[in-house]
């Protein structure tokens, strides 16, 4: 009998269930009734606190189009993994004990950056781990794309599309704030797909004067409205020069006056132009709903590849996409690295050619 544990960790996304399905169905097809799959509840928390349920083939049906995760998820920050919990429990030892108690042959982790750091830690501690790259942020090192990303791009694009029509009717300046944590992938892609006039991402620090002059230039050219896609982690040129600690302080100060960076930018634009600037924040909507067709295919491929990897006894890896091929990359190579937008990449140059401003010129 082969015993496989599986969990979904960190912020959810649209294609978690589709990926669980990919892994489950493929494992049953490889092993028949010679495999037992245990699902841990709420991510690593379930592994720590011995909270799981044995899954059966019927648990993996009707999942392809279902958002969220049937296993539940939670954030268990990597930097707290080596700290005991409130009752003094050694989390890493507790996770290892559950793994051993269930006589698992492998643990499959559907998770983002932080979760894959923990996957690597568990792998270093001797557990057999296979990671799967989940996040709407697309910021996992070692893979061209993560599942959840394209679904979120579609949703954020739809928001920009909706804002476009009302902005045009009222000749307003509109900011759409897009998720992505420290990476600008989501904002960049939704911004281009939605035809945003200005795109602000953390990787290209902005000057507020450039943003304002682009708005004024559009007005002078007869465009009454301007759409600005702002990443939640967007930074000014001055912010980018700050140390981590100083930047944290600056954000804390800013949050005393504004709900987020977009509202600060809106206030600055209003003051400089005397025109109305509105903010729309779609927030967690970007992680919800059904996965798009791209993600369903990606999740199915990655899930199947993970099952194959397990059957070959290959562990300590994360399944990834490289040039449209599914490959496995060592967890040790990706742990602790962040994949961000390269400001000198073709897509940025192409967007600039189309007239998009990144607020830096
Ligand atoms: O990592 C996914 C993500 O949605 C980020 O884009 C965002 O910064 C963060 O999670 C929000 O986290 P939470 O749901 O814990 O507020």
mmCIF file of C-alpha atoms and ligand atoms in Angstrom:
data_model
loop_
_atom_site.group_PDB
_atom_site.id
_atom_site.type_symbol
_atom_site.label_atom_id
_atom_site.label_comp_id
_atom_site.label_asym_id
_atom_site.label_seq_id
_atom_site.Cartn_x
_atom_site.Cartn_y
_atom_site.Cartn_z
ATOM 1 C CA UNK A 1 0.000 0.000 0.000
ATOM 2 C CA UNK A 2 1.261 3.498 -0.889
ATOM 3 C CA UNK A 3 0.180 6.241 1.501
ATOM 4 C CA UNK A 4 0.081 9.842 0.335
ATOM 5 C CA UNK A 5 -0.712 12.902 2.452
ATOM 6 C CA UNK A 6 -1.945 16.053 0.750
ATOM 7 C CA UNK A 7 -2.626 19.612 1.893
ATOM 8 C CA UNK A 8 -3.446 23.076 0.550
ATOM 9 C CA UNK A 9 -1.535 25.879 2.250
ATOM 10 C CA UNK A 10 -1.568 29.693 2.360
ATOM 11 C CA UNK A 11 -3.942 32.069 0.571
ATOM 12 C CA UNK A 12 -6.370 30.128 -1.596
ATOM 13 C CA UNK A 13 -6.862 30.473 -5.349
ATOM 14 C CA UNK A 14 -9.257 29.241 -7.992
ATOM 15 C CA UNK A 15 -7.501 26.071 -9.123
ATOM 16 C CA UNK A 16 -6.642 24.325 -5.840
ATOM 17 C CA UNK A 17 -9.468 21.810 -6.162
ATOM 18 C CA UNK A 18 -8.669 21.213 -9.823
ATOM 19 C CA UNK A 19 -5.084 20.387 -8.806
ATOM 20 C CA UNK A 20 -6.207 18.104 -5.957
ATOM 21 C CA UNK A 21 -8.352 16.315 -8.529
ATOM 22 C CA UNK A 22 -5.391 15.996 -10.895
ATOM 23 C CA UNK A 23 -3.249 14.395 -8.188
ATOM 24 C CA UNK A 24 -6.015 12.154 -6.786
ATOM 25 C CA UNK A 25 -7.365 10.804 -10.056
ATOM 26 C CA UNK A 26 -3.883 10.110 -11.395
ATOM 27 C CA UNK A 27 -2.789 8.342 -8.208
ATOM 28 C CA UNK A 28 -5.858 6.072 -8.312
ATOM 29 C CA UNK A 29 -5.201 5.366 -11.990
ATOM 30 C CA UNK A 30 -1.568 4.492 -11.312
ATOM 31 C CA UNK A 31 -2.041 2.471 -8.116
ATOM 32 C CA UNK A 32 -5.666 1.269 -8.303
ATOM 33 C CA UNK A 33 -6.788 0.283 -4.792
ATOM 34 C CA UNK A 34 -3.172 0.112 -3.616
ATOM 35 C CA UNK A 35 -3.071 3.761 -2.577
ATOM 36 C CA UNK A 36 -4.470 5.604 0.421
ATOM 37 C CA UNK A 37 -4.753 9.395 0.312
ATOM 38 C CA UNK A 38 -4.998 11.446 3.491
ATOM 39 C CA UNK A 39 -6.124 15.075 3.279
ATOM 40 C CA UNK A 40 -4.887 17.408 6.028
ATOM 41 C CA UNK A 41 -7.389 20.033 7.134
ATOM 42 C CA UNK A 42 -6.426 23.723 6.833
ATOM 43 C CA UNK A 43 -2.947 23.188 5.456
ATOM 44 C CA UNK A 44 0.094 22.598 7.655
ATOM 45 C CA UNK A 45 -2.136 23.152 10.682
ATOM 46 C CA UNK A 46 -3.791 19.784 9.989
ATOM 47 C CA UNK A 47 -0.391 18.107 9.749
ATOM 48 C CA UNK A 48 0.738 19.754 13.004
ATOM 49 C CA UNK A 49 -2.391 18.987 14.984
ATOM 50 C CA UNK A 50 -3.141 15.578 13.552
ATOM 51 C CA UNK A 51 -6.308 16.784 11.826
ATOM 52 C CA UNK A 52 -6.970 14.848 8.652
ATOM 53 C CA UNK A 53 -9.432 12.663 6.834
ATOM 54 C CA UNK A 54 -8.889 9.719 4.566
ATOM 55 C CA UNK A 55 -10.088 10.566 1.094
ATOM 56 C CA UNK A 56 -11.714 8.254 -1.417
ATOM 57 C CA UNK A 57 -12.074 8.425 -5.224
ATOM 58 C CA UNK A 58 -15.465 10.123 -4.869
ATOM 59 C CA UNK A 59 -13.780 13.042 -3.047
ATOM 60 C CA UNK A 60 -11.926 13.851 -6.253
ATOM 61 C CA UNK A 61 -14.943 14.108 -8.544
ATOM 62 C CA UNK A 62 -16.818 17.311 -9.418
ATOM 63 C CA UNK A 63 -13.802 19.399 -8.453
ATOM 64 C CA UNK A 64 -12.534 20.716 -11.767
ATOM 65 C CA UNK A 65 -14.658 23.857 -11.795
ATOM 66 C CA UNK A 66 -14.975 24.421 -8.042
ATOM 67 C CA UNK A 67 -13.066 27.368 -6.541
ATOM 68 C CA UNK A 68 -11.597 27.322 -3.020
ATOM 69 C CA UNK A 69 -10.291 24.108 -1.484
ATOM 70 C CA UNK A 70 -12.213 21.139 -0.117
ATOM 71 C CA UNK A 71 -9.424 20.672 2.449
ATOM 72 C CA UNK A 72 -9.414 24.233 3.780
ATOM 73 C CA UNK A 73 -6.294 26.361 4.041
ATOM 74 C CA UNK A 74 -4.499 28.589 6.520
ATOM 75 C CA UNK A 75 -1.394 30.704 6.711
ATOM 76 C CA UNK A 76 1.374 29.169 8.827
ATOM 77 C CA UNK A 77 4.261 31.614 8.340
ATOM 78 C CA UNK A 78 7.574 29.945 7.597
ATOM 79 C CA UNK A 79 9.451 32.229 9.982
ATOM 80 C CA UNK A 80 7.321 30.894 12.848
ATOM 81 C CA UNK A 81 7.835 27.233 11.985
ATOM 82 C CA UNK A 82 10.780 26.876 14.328
ATOM 83 C CA UNK A 83 8.961 28.679 17.152
ATOM 84 C CA UNK A 84 6.851 26.579 19.520
ATOM 85 C CA UNK A 85 3.064 27.175 19.449
ATOM 86 C CA UNK A 86 1.124 28.752 22.361
ATOM 87 C CA UNK A 87 1.214 25.408 24.211
ATOM 88 C CA UNK A 88 4.916 24.838 23.640
ATOM 89 C CA UNK A 89 4.430 22.346 20.787
ATOM 90 C CA UNK A 90 7.405 21.919 18.456
ATOM 91 C CA UNK A 91 5.610 22.385 15.121
ATOM 92 C CA UNK A 92 8.199 20.714 12.930
ATOM 93 C CA UNK A 93 8.482 17.680 15.204
ATOM 94 C CA UNK A 94 4.671 17.513 15.411
ATOM 95 C CA UNK A 95 4.381 17.472 11.602
ATOM 96 C CA UNK A 96 7.008 14.752 11.360
ATOM 97 C CA UNK A 97 5.196 12.720 14.023
ATOM 98 C CA UNK A 98 1.868 12.854 12.111
ATOM 99 C CA UNK A 99 3.643 11.844 8.905
ATOM 100 C CA UNK A 100 5.262 8.872 10.650
ATOM 101 C CA UNK A 101 2.104 7.903 12.535
ATOM 102 C CA UNK A 102 0.186 7.642 9.262
ATOM 103 C CA UNK A 103 3.150 5.773 7.706
ATOM 104 C CA UNK A 104 3.094 8.173 4.777
ATOM 105 C CA UNK A 105 5.303 7.549 1.773
ATOM 106 C CA UNK A 106 4.975 11.118 0.631
ATOM 107 C CA UNK A 107 3.442 14.514 1.356
ATOM 108 C CA UNK A 108 2.053 16.662 -1.478
ATOM 109 C CA UNK A 109 1.952 20.399 -0.760
ATOM 110 C CA UNK A 110 -0.134 22.776 -2.867
ATOM 111 C CA UNK A 111 1.237 26.121 -1.815
ATOM 112 C CA UNK A 112 2.915 29.419 -2.585
ATOM 113 C CA UNK A 113 6.320 30.798 -1.709
ATOM 114 C CA UNK A 114 6.185 30.518 2.073
ATOM 115 C CA UNK A 115 4.559 27.080 1.913
ATOM 116 C CA UNK A 116 7.261 25.760 -0.403
ATOM 117 C CA UNK A 117 9.908 27.037 2.026
ATOM 118 C CA UNK A 118 8.270 24.826 4.635
ATOM 119 C CA UNK A 119 8.124 21.964 2.084
ATOM 120 C CA UNK A 120 11.861 22.303 1.707
ATOM 121 C CA UNK A 121 12.360 22.353 5.463
ATOM 122 C CA UNK A 122 10.340 19.136 5.833
ATOM 123 C CA UNK A 123 12.270 17.605 2.976
ATOM 124 C CA UNK A 124 15.541 18.502 4.718
ATOM 125 C CA UNK A 125 14.095 16.894 7.852
ATOM 126 C CA UNK A 126 13.795 13.626 5.947
ATOM 127 C CA UNK A 127 10.185 13.605 4.708
ATOM 128 C CA UNK A 128 9.363 12.784 1.078
ATOM 129 C CA UNK A 129 7.753 15.945 -0.286
ATOM 130 C CA UNK A 130 6.375 16.983 -3.675
ATOM 131 C CA UNK A 131 5.339 20.621 -4.101
ATOM 132 C CA UNK A 132 2.808 22.134 -6.500
ATOM 133 C CA UNK A 133 3.018 25.866 -7.352
ATOM 134 C CA UNK A 134 -0.107 27.695 -6.234
ATOM 135 C CA UNK A 135 -0.683 31.437 -6.177
ATOM 136 C CA UNK A 136 -2.489 34.228 -7.956
ATOM 137 C CA UNK A 137 0.733 36.250 -7.512
ATOM 138 C CA UNK A 138 2.799 34.113 -9.978
ATOM 139 C CA UNK A 139 5.888 34.855 -7.883
ATOM 140 C CA UNK A 140 7.253 31.331 -7.335
ATOM 141 C CA UNK A 141 10.800 30.893 -8.516
ATOM 142 C CA UNK A 142 11.493 27.988 -10.868
ATOM 143 C CA UNK A 143 8.180 27.914 -12.733
ATOM 144 C CA UNK A 144 7.052 30.076 -15.648
ATOM 145 C CA UNK A 145 3.544 30.172 -14.249
ATOM 146 C CA UNK A 146 1.600 29.170 -11.158
ATOM 147 C CA UNK A 147 -1.946 27.856 -11.056
ATOM 148 C CA UNK A 148 -4.475 30.497 -10.017
ATOM 149 C CA UNK A 149 -2.628 33.269 -11.806
ATOM 150 C CA UNK A 150 -4.493 33.275 -15.134
ATOM 151 C CA UNK A 151 -7.876 33.030 -13.391
ATOM 152 C CA UNK A 152 -6.979 36.065 -11.287
ATOM 153 C CA UNK A 153 -5.735 37.926 -14.378
ATOM 154 C CA UNK A 154 -9.125 37.315 -16.024
ATOM 155 C CA UNK A 155 -11.008 38.564 -12.975
ATOM 156 C CA UNK A 156 -8.845 41.668 -12.530
ATOM 157 C CA UNK A 157 -9.120 42.387 -16.266
ATOM 158 C CA UNK A 158 -12.885 42.164 -16.013
ATOM 159 C CA UNK A 159 -12.811 44.728 -13.192
ATOM 160 C CA UNK A 160 -10.745 47.117 -15.334
ATOM 161 C CA UNK A 161 -13.146 46.543 -18.259
ATOM 162 C CA UNK A 162 -16.137 47.440 -16.084
ATOM 163 C CA UNK A 163 -14.382 50.518 -14.719
ATOM 164 C CA UNK A 164 -13.418 51.576 -18.247
ATOM 165 C CA UNK A 165 -17.001 52.122 -19.369
ATOM 166 C CA UNK A 166 -18.082 54.102 -16.320
ATOM 167 C CA UNK A 167 -14.843 56.108 -16.280
ATOM 168 C CA UNK A 168 -15.428 57.056 -19.912
ATOM 169 C CA UNK A 169 -19.041 58.084 -19.248
ATOM 170 C CA UNK A 170 -18.065 60.387 -16.373
ATOM 171 C CA UNK A 171 -14.665 61.576 -17.548
ATOM 172 C CA UNK A 172 -13.104 60.373 -14.340
ATOM 173 C CA UNK A 173 -9.674 59.206 -13.318
ATOM 174 C CA UNK A 174 -9.946 55.700 -11.916
ATOM 175 C CA UNK A 175 -7.441 53.606 -10.002
ATOM 176 C CA UNK A 176 -7.944 49.842 -9.834
ATOM 177 C CA UNK A 177 -5.840 48.311 -7.061
ATOM 178 C CA UNK A 178 -4.696 44.796 -7.852
ATOM 179 C CA UNK A 179 -3.285 42.080 -5.568
ATOM 180 C CA UNK A 180 0.094 40.425 -6.042
ATOM 181 C CA UNK A 181 1.909 41.024 -2.749
ATOM 182 C CA UNK A 182 5.499 42.085 -3.595
ATOM 183 C CA UNK A 183 5.264 41.145 -7.288
ATOM 184 C CA UNK A 184 3.671 43.024 -10.171
ATOM 185 C CA UNK A 185 2.718 40.092 -12.438
ATOM 186 C CA UNK A 186 -1.006 40.302 -11.836
ATOM 187 C CA UNK A 187 -1.189 44.078 -12.235
ATOM 188 C CA UNK A 188 1.035 44.061 -15.302
ATOM 189 C CA UNK A 189 -0.982 41.386 -17.090
ATOM 190 C CA UNK A 190 -4.439 42.638 -16.109
ATOM 191 C CA UNK A 191 -3.297 46.189 -16.813
ATOM 192 C CA UNK A 192 -2.239 45.316 -20.355
ATOM 193 C CA UNK A 193 -5.309 43.128 -20.966
ATOM 194 C CA UNK A 194 -7.601 45.884 -19.682
ATOM 195 C CA UNK A 195 -5.815 48.648 -21.601
ATOM 196 C CA UNK A 196 -4.815 50.624 -18.506
ATOM 197 C CA UNK A 197 -3.144 53.940 -19.375
ATOM 198 C CA UNK A 198 -0.797 53.791 -16.396
ATOM 199 C CA UNK A 199 0.483 50.626 -14.679
ATOM 200 C CA UNK A 200 2.327 50.891 -11.370
ATOM 201 C CA UNK A 201 4.173 47.799 -10.138
ATOM 202 C CA UNK A 202 6.704 47.298 -7.312
ATOM 203 C CA UNK A 203 9.473 46.364 -9.747
ATOM 204 C CA UNK A 204 9.300 49.773 -11.475
ATOM 205 C CA UNK A 205 9.232 52.487 -8.786
ATOM 206 C CA UNK A 206 7.066 55.443 -9.814
ATOM 207 C CA UNK A 207 7.369 59.219 -9.557
ATOM 208 C CA UNK A 208 4.051 60.800 -8.701
ATOM 209 C CA UNK A 209 4.908 63.732 -11.009
ATOM 210 C CA UNK A 210 5.186 61.327 -13.971
ATOM 211 C CA UNK A 211 1.804 59.814 -13.118
ATOM 212 C CA UNK A 212 0.245 63.273 -12.909
ATOM 213 C CA UNK A 213 1.792 64.470 -16.152
ATOM 214 C CA UNK A 214 0.479 61.370 -17.980
ATOM 215 C CA UNK A 215 -3.023 62.138 -16.679
ATOM 216 C CA UNK A 216 -2.675 65.776 -17.815
ATOM 217 C CA UNK A 217 -1.237 64.728 -21.170
ATOM 218 C CA UNK A 218 -4.229 62.464 -21.797
ATOM 219 C CA UNK A 219 -6.610 65.300 -20.934
ATOM 220 C CA UNK A 220 -4.722 67.628 -23.309
ATOM 221 C CA UNK A 221 -5.097 65.009 -26.047
ATOM 222 C CA UNK A 222 -8.846 64.993 -25.491
ATOM 223 C CA UNK A 223 -9.148 61.848 -23.366
ATOM 224 C CA UNK A 224 -11.441 62.729 -20.503
ATOM 225 C CA UNK A 225 -10.692 59.647 -18.454
ATOM 226 C CA UNK A 226 -7.593 57.773 -17.329
ATOM 227 C CA UNK A 227 -7.363 54.224 -15.995
ATOM 228 C CA UNK A 228 -4.508 53.439 -13.607
ATOM 229 C CA UNK A 229 -3.759 49.851 -12.552
ATOM 230 C CA UNK A 230 -1.884 49.975 -9.244
ATOM 231 C CA UNK A 231 -0.276 46.940 -7.625
ATOM 232 C CA UNK A 232 -0.949 46.725 -3.889
ATOM 233 C CA UNK A 233 2.831 46.729 -3.411
ATOM 234 C CA UNK A 234 3.576 49.677 -5.743
ATOM 235 C CA UNK A 235 6.448 51.884 -4.518
ATOM 236 C CA UNK A 236 7.643 55.383 -5.254
ATOM 237 C CA UNK A 237 11.249 55.985 -6.293
ATOM 238 C CA UNK A 238 11.856 57.311 -2.760
ATOM 239 C CA UNK A 239 10.227 54.221 -1.162
ATOM 240 C CA UNK A 240 12.462 51.951 -3.199
ATOM 241 C CA UNK A 241 15.551 53.539 -1.623
ATOM 242 C CA UNK A 242 14.385 52.810 1.931
ATOM 243 C CA UNK A 243 15.587 49.904 4.031
ATOM 244 C CA UNK A 244 13.009 47.196 4.820
ATOM 245 C CA UNK A 245 12.486 48.670 8.281
ATOM 246 C CA UNK A 246 12.157 52.259 7.019
ATOM 247 C CA UNK A 247 9.713 51.171 4.306
ATOM 248 C CA UNK A 248 7.547 49.345 6.863
ATOM 249 C CA UNK A 249 7.457 52.557 8.924
ATOM 250 C CA UNK A 250 6.526 54.642 5.868
ATOM 251 C CA UNK A 251 3.649 52.240 5.012
ATOM 252 C CA UNK A 252 2.438 52.337 8.620
ATOM 253 C CA UNK A 253 2.392 56.141 8.500
ATOM 254 C CA UNK A 254 0.600 56.183 5.146
ATOM 255 C CA UNK A 255 -2.064 53.780 6.467
ATOM 256 C CA UNK A 256 -2.965 56.325 9.176
ATOM 257 C CA UNK A 257 -4.315 58.613 6.441
ATOM 258 C CA UNK A 258 -5.311 56.226 3.637
ATOM 259 C CA UNK A 259 -6.702 52.681 3.418
ATOM 260 C CA UNK A 260 -3.978 51.748 0.905
ATOM 261 C CA UNK A 261 -1.369 53.163 -1.496
ATOM 262 C CA UNK A 262 -4.018 53.698 -4.224
ATOM 263 C CA UNK A 263 -5.887 56.194 -2.070
ATOM 264 C CA UNK A 264 -2.690 58.151 -1.468
ATOM 265 C CA UNK A 265 -2.069 58.289 -5.228
ATOM 266 C CA UNK A 266 -5.703 59.335 -5.854
ATOM 267 C CA UNK A 267 -5.381 62.182 -3.322
ATOM 268 C CA UNK A 268 -2.135 63.368 -4.916
ATOM 269 C CA UNK A 269 -3.721 63.334 -8.398
ATOM 270 C CA UNK A 270 -6.819 65.216 -7.183
ATOM 271 C CA UNK A 271 -4.675 67.854 -5.556
ATOM 272 C CA UNK A 272 -2.488 68.346 -8.638
ATOM 273 C CA UNK A 273 -5.248 68.274 -11.267
ATOM 274 C CA UNK A 274 -8.328 69.506 -9.411
ATOM 275 C CA UNK A 275 -10.132 66.530 -10.907
ATOM 276 C CA UNK A 276 -11.944 63.646 -9.306
ATOM 277 C CA UNK A 277 -9.942 60.432 -8.882
ATOM 278 C CA UNK A 278 -11.773 57.315 -7.684
ATOM 279 C CA UNK A 279 -10.408 54.024 -6.355
ATOM 280 C CA UNK A 280 -11.759 50.496 -6.852
ATOM 281 C CA UNK A 281 -10.289 47.601 -4.877
ATOM 282 C CA UNK A 282 -11.556 44.193 -6.022
ATOM 283 C CA UNK A 283 -9.532 42.512 -3.228
ATOM 284 C CA UNK A 284 -10.228 38.848 -2.527
ATOM 285 C CA UNK A 285 -12.634 38.618 -5.459
ATOM 286 C CA UNK A 286 -9.427 38.051 -7.409
ATOM 287 C CA UNK A 287 -8.950 34.700 -5.655
ATOM 288 C CA UNK A 288 -12.526 33.535 -5.962
ATOM 289 C CA UNK A 289 -14.850 31.781 -8.360
ATOM 290 C CA UNK A 290 -14.229 29.077 -10.888
ATOM 291 C CA UNK A 291 -10.778 28.529 -12.484
ATOM 292 C CA UNK A 292 -10.379 29.641 -16.096
ATOM 293 C CA UNK A 293 -9.766 27.006 -18.766
ATOM 294 C CA UNK A 294 -6.001 27.706 -18.790
ATOM 295 C CA UNK A 295 -5.773 26.965 -15.065
ATOM 296 C CA UNK A 296 -7.895 23.839 -15.345
ATOM 297 C CA UNK A 297 -5.473 22.461 -17.935
ATOM 298 C CA UNK A 298 -2.393 23.594 -16.004
ATOM 299 C CA UNK A 299 -3.677 22.087 -12.741
ATOM 300 C CA UNK A 300 -4.581 18.809 -14.418
ATOM 301 C CA UNK A 301 -1.126 18.557 -15.987
ATOM 302 C CA UNK A 302 0.737 19.461 -12.804
ATOM 303 C CA UNK A 303 -1.419 17.122 -10.708
ATOM 304 C CA UNK A 304 -0.844 14.194 -13.060
ATOM 305 C CA UNK A 305 2.891 14.925 -13.163
ATOM 306 C CA UNK A 306 3.044 14.985 -9.350
ATOM 307 C CA UNK A 307 1.408 11.531 -9.185
ATOM 308 C CA UNK A 308 3.888 10.198 -11.733
ATOM 309 C CA UNK A 309 6.753 11.682 -9.740
ATOM 310 C CA UNK A 310 5.513 9.913 -6.594
ATOM 311 C CA UNK A 311 5.243 6.601 -8.441
ATOM 312 C CA UNK A 312 8.868 6.995 -9.556
ATOM 313 C CA UNK A 313 10.005 7.738 -6.003
ATOM 314 C CA UNK A 314 11.230 11.205 -6.906
ATOM 315 C CA UNK A 315 10.912 13.569 -3.956
ATOM 316 C CA UNK A 316 12.202 16.907 -2.675
ATOM 317 C CA UNK A 317 10.914 18.608 -5.818
ATOM 318 C CA UNK A 318 8.221 21.001 -6.984
ATOM 319 C CA UNK A 319 6.403 20.398 -10.268
ATOM 320 C CA UNK A 320 6.817 23.400 -12.557
ATOM 321 C CA UNK A 321 6.178 24.648 -16.085
ATOM 322 C CA UNK A 322 9.180 25.568 -18.208
ATOM 323 C CA UNK A 323 8.628 26.518 -21.843
ATOM 324 C CA UNK A 324 5.237 24.753 -21.769
ATOM 325 C CA UNK A 325 6.737 21.498 -20.490
ATOM 326 C CA UNK A 326 6.087 20.093 -17.028
ATOM 327 C CA UNK A 327 9.367 19.629 -15.200
ATOM 328 C CA UNK A 328 10.454 19.028 -11.607
ATOM 329 C CA UNK A 329 12.696 21.503 -9.830
ATOM 330 C CA UNK A 330 14.498 20.815 -6.525
ATOM 331 C CA UNK A 331 12.728 22.454 -3.569
ATOM 332 C CA UNK A 332 16.154 23.508 -2.313
ATOM 333 C CA UNK A 333 16.631 25.611 -5.478
ATOM 334 C CA UNK A 334 13.396 27.553 -5.150
ATOM 335 C CA UNK A 335 13.037 27.982 -1.381
ATOM 336 C CA UNK A 336 13.450 31.586 -0.283
ATOM 337 C CA UNK A 337 13.552 33.052 -3.798
ATOM 338 C CA UNK A 338 10.998 35.375 -5.311
ATOM 339 C CA UNK A 339 10.213 35.594 -9.030
ATOM 340 C CA UNK A 340 9.485 39.206 -9.915
ATOM 341 C CA UNK A 341 8.907 41.135 -13.142
ATOM 342 C CA UNK A 342 12.084 42.106 -14.961
ATOM 343 C CA UNK A 343 11.721 45.827 -15.803
ATOM 344 C CA UNK A 344 13.831 45.273 -18.921
ATOM 345 C CA UNK A 345 11.723 42.381 -20.251
ATOM 346 C CA UNK A 346 10.047 42.472 -23.665
ATOM 347 C CA UNK A 347 6.533 42.743 -22.287
ATOM 348 C CA UNK A 348 7.388 46.021 -20.529
ATOM 349 C CA UNK A 349 9.001 47.443 -23.676
ATOM 350 C CA UNK A 350 5.986 46.359 -25.754
ATOM 351 C CA UNK A 351 3.558 47.980 -23.314
ATOM 352 C CA UNK A 352 5.600 51.194 -23.420
ATOM 353 C CA UNK A 353 5.395 51.127 -27.240
ATOM 354 C CA UNK A 354 1.618 50.981 -26.921
ATOM 355 C CA UNK A 355 1.756 54.163 -24.894
ATOM 356 C CA UNK A 356 1.402 52.679 -21.414
ATOM 357 C CA UNK A 357 3.127 54.665 -18.700
ATOM 358 C CA UNK A 358 4.835 52.906 -15.809
ATOM 359 C CA UNK A 359 5.121 56.195 -13.953
ATOM 360 C CA UNK A 360 8.894 56.228 -14.165
ATOM 361 C CA UNK A 361 9.571 58.543 -17.129
HETATM 362 O O1 LIG B 1 -0.719 35.549 -2.035
HETATM 363 C C1 LIG B 1 -2.006 35.772 -2.474
HETATM 364 C C2 LIG B 1 -2.556 37.062 -1.919
HETATM 365 O O2 LIG B 1 -3.879 37.208 -2.381
HETATM 366 C C3 LIG B 1 -1.725 38.300 -2.235
HETATM 367 O O3 LIG B 1 -1.921 38.772 -3.536
HETATM 368 C C4 LIG B 1 -2.204 39.226 -1.148
HETATM 369 O O4 LIG B 1 -1.223 40.206 -0.852
HETATM 370 C C5 LIG B 1 -2.414 38.311 0.016
HETATM 371 O O5 LIG B 1 -2.585 37.012 -0.524
HETATM 372 C C6 LIG B 1 -3.591 38.628 0.888
HETATM 373 O O6 LIG B 1 -3.557 37.761 1.964
HETATM 374 P P1 LIG B 1 -4.735 37.515 2.978
HETATM 375 O O7 LIG B 1 -5.826 36.776 2.266
HETATM 376 O O8 LIG B 1 -4.135 36.689 4.047
HETATM 377 O O9 LIG B 1 -5.193 38.865 3.412
#
